Structure formats: C-alpha cells, structure tokens
CSV table of C-alpha atoms in Angstrom, one decimal:
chain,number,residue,atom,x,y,z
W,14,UNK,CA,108.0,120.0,59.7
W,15,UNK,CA,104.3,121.1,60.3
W,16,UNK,CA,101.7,119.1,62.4
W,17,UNK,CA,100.4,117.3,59.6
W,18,UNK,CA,103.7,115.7,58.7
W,19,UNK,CA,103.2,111.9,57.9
W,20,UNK,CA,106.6,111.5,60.1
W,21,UNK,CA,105.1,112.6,63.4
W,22,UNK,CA,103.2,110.1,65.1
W,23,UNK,CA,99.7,111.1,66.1
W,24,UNK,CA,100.2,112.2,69.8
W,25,UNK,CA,103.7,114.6,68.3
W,26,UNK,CA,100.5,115.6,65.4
W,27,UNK,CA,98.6,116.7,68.1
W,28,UNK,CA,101.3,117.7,70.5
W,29,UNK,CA,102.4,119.9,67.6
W,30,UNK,CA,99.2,121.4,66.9
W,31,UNK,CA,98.6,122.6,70.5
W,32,UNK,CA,102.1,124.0,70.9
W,33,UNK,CA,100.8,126.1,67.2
W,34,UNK,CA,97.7,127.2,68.5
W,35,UNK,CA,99.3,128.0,72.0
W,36,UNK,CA,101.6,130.6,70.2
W,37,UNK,CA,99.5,132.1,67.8
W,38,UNK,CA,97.1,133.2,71.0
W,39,UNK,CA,100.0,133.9,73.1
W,40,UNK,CA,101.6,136.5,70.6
W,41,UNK,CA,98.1,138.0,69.4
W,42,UNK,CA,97.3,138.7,73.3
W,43,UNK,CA,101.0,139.3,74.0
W,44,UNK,CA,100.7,142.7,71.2
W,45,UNK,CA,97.5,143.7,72.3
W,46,UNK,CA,98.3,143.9,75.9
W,47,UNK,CA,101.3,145.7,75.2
W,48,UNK,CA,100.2,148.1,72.6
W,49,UNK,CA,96.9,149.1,74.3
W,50,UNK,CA,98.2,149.3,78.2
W,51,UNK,CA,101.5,148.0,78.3
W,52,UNK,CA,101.2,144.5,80.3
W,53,UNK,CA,103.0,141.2,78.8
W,54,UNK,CA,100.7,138.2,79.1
W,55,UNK,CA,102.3,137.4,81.9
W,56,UNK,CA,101.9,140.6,84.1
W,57,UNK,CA,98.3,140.3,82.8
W,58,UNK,CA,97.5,137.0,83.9
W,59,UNK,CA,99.9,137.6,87.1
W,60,UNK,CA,97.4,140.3,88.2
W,61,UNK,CA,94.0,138.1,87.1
W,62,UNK,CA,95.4,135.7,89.3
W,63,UNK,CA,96.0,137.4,92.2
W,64,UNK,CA,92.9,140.0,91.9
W,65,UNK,CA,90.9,136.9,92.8
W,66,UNK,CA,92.4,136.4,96.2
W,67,UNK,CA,90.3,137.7,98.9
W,68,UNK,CA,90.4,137.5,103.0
W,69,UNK,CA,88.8,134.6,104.4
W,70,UNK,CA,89.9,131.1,104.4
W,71,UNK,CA,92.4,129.8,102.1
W,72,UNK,CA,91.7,133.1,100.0
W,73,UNK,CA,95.4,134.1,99.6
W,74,UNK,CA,97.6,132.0,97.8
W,75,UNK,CA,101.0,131.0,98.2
W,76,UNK,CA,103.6,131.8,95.6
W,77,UNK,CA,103.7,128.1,94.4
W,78,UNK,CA,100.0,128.4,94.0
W,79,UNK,CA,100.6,131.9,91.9
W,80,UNK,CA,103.5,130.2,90.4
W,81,UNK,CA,101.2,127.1,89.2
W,82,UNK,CA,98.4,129.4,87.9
W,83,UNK,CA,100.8,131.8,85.8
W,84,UNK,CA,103.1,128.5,84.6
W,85,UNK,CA,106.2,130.5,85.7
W,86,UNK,CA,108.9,128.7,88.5
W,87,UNK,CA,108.6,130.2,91.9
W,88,UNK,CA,111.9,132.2,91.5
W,89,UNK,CA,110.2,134.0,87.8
W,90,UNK,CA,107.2,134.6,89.4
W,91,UNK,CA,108.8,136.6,92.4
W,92,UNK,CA,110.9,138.3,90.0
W,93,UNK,CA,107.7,139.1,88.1
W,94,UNK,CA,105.9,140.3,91.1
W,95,UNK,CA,108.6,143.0,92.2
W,96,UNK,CA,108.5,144.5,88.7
W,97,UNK,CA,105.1,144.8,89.1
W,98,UNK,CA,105.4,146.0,92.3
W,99,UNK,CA,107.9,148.3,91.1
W,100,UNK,CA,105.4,149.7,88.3
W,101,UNK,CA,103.1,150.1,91.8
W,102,UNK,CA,100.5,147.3,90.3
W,103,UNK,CA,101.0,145.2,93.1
W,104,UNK,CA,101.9,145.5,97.0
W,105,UNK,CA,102.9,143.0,99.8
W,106,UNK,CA,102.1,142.9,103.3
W,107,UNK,CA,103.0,140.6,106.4
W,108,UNK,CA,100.3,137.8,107.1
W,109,UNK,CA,98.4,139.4,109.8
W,110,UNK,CA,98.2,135.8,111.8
W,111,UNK,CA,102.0,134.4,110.8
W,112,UNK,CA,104.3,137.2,110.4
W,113,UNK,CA,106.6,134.7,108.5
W,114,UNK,CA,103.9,135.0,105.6
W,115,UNK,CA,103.8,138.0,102.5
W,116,UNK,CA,100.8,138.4,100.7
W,117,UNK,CA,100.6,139.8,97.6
W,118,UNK,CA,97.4,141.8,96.3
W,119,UNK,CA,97.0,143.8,93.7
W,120,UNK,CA,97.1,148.2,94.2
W,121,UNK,CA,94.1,150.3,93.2
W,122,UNK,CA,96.2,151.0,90.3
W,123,UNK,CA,96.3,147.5,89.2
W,124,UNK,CA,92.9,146.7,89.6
W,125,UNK,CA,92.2,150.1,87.2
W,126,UNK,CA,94.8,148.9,85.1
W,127,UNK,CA,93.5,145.0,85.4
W,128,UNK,CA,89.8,146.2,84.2
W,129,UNK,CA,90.7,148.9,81.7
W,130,UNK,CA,92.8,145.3,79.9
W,131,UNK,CA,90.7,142.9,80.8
W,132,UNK,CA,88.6,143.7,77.4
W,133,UNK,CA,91.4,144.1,75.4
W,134,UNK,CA,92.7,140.5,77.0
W,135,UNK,CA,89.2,139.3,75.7
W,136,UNK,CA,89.1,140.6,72.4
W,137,UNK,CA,92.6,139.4,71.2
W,138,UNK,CA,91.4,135.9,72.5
W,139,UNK,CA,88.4,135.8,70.6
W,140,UNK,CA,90.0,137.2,67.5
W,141,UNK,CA,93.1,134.9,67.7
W,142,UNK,CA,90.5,131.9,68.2
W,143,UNK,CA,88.5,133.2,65.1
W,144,UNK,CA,91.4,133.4,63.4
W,145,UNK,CA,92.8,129.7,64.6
W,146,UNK,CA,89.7,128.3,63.5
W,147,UNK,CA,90.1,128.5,59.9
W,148,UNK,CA,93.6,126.7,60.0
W,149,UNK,CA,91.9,122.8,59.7
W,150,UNK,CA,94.5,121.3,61.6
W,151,UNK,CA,93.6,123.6,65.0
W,152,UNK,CA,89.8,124.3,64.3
W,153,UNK,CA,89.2,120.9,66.6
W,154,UNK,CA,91.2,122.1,69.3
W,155,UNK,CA,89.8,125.9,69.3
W,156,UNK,CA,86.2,123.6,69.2
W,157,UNK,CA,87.6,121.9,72.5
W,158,UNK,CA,88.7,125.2,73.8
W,159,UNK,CA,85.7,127.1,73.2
W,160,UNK,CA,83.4,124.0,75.1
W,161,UNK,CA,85.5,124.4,78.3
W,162,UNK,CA,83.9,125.1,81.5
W,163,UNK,CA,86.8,125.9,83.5
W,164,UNK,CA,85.6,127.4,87.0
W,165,UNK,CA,88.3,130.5,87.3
C-alpha cells in the first residue's frame, strides 16, 4: 500500500506520507552520522538538546523535558545518556541549589564531537530533503518543512 492508495482515506494519505518522508531523513542522517563520527540520530540530537542548556533560570532541563525534545520515554533517554556518558560525551552533576537534582551537560568532548557533526547533521538533511522533493507525493510536505520557523 503506498500513500497514494485510493483505499486510504486522506488523513492515512497524508499520515502515510509523513511517516515516508520521516524515514527517508531519519536513515540518510542516521548513515551519515555514523559513518562520518559515529553518533545515531539520537546521540546527535541527545547532545543538540542538551548543548543548549545553560546556567540561569530555567536553563537546565529535566529529563522529561530532554525526554520530550529527543521523542524517547524517560527510561530510553536515561539509558541513552549513560552510554553517552560512558563514551565521555556527557557528564552529570548534583543541582548546586537541590542536591536531589542531576544535571546533565555535555563534556568538552562532546561539544568537539557535537560541532565537528553538526555539518554533517546539516548536509544529510538538506540532501535527504533535495532528494524527498522529487517524490510528488512528499514535495508539499518538504515545502512545509522547509517554511518552518521553529525557534530551537
């Protein structure tokens, strides 16, 4: 059954064609990141994430707030963040004003390893986009995609 299946109702067409154009960028990323520096999509966008805490007010996030931003459950992100702090990408530290609080920030060596992918990260999106746009079913949605102004 493909997206433009005369069975599937128009929200399951379009449903269909997001979930399409979700995985093709997913993978394409997914093998750059690993073959140039060795980071899943996930462990990329893990360490985007938390690289933009910072120290004042409300500027580190709670796991359920990581959790939310890498679309992982609390317990998969926690597991995500040992490996990484296992690899020495990440380190945790008590809350200096509630000792019953960890942070999480991202090593030195993260944030090296964080801005040597962050072009690759870039470049697979673009070029999985480009390539997404010539499929007529998901050129609207990399149109939609590509007029987004989400703050990060």
């Amino acid at each position: 059954m493909t997206a433009t299946d005369p069975a599937l109702t128009t929200l399951a067409q379009g449903w269909c064609a997001l979930s399409l154009l979700h995985g093709r960028i997913e993978s394409h990323v997914e093998k750059a990141l690993q073959g140039a520096h060795d980071l899943s999509v996930r462990e990329y966008s893990l360490l985007d994430v938390l690289s933009r805490q910072h120290d004042g007010p409300g500027g580190h996030l709670q796991m359920k707030q990581v959790a939310d931003a890498v679309v992982l459950s609390q317990s998969a992100t926690t597991r995500l963040v040992t490996r990484l702090e296992d690899r020495g990408l990440l380190a945790r530290y008590l809350c200096p004003t509630d000792r019953r609080g960890i942070y999480t920030n991202v090593s030195e060596t993260g944030q090296a390893l964080l801005e040597q992918a962050r072009p690759t990260n870039d470049r697979a999106l673009r070029e999985a986009l480009d390539e997404a746009a010539t499929v007529p079913e998901l050129s609207p949605l990399v149109s939609a995609v590509e007029k987004l102004n989400v703050p990060a």
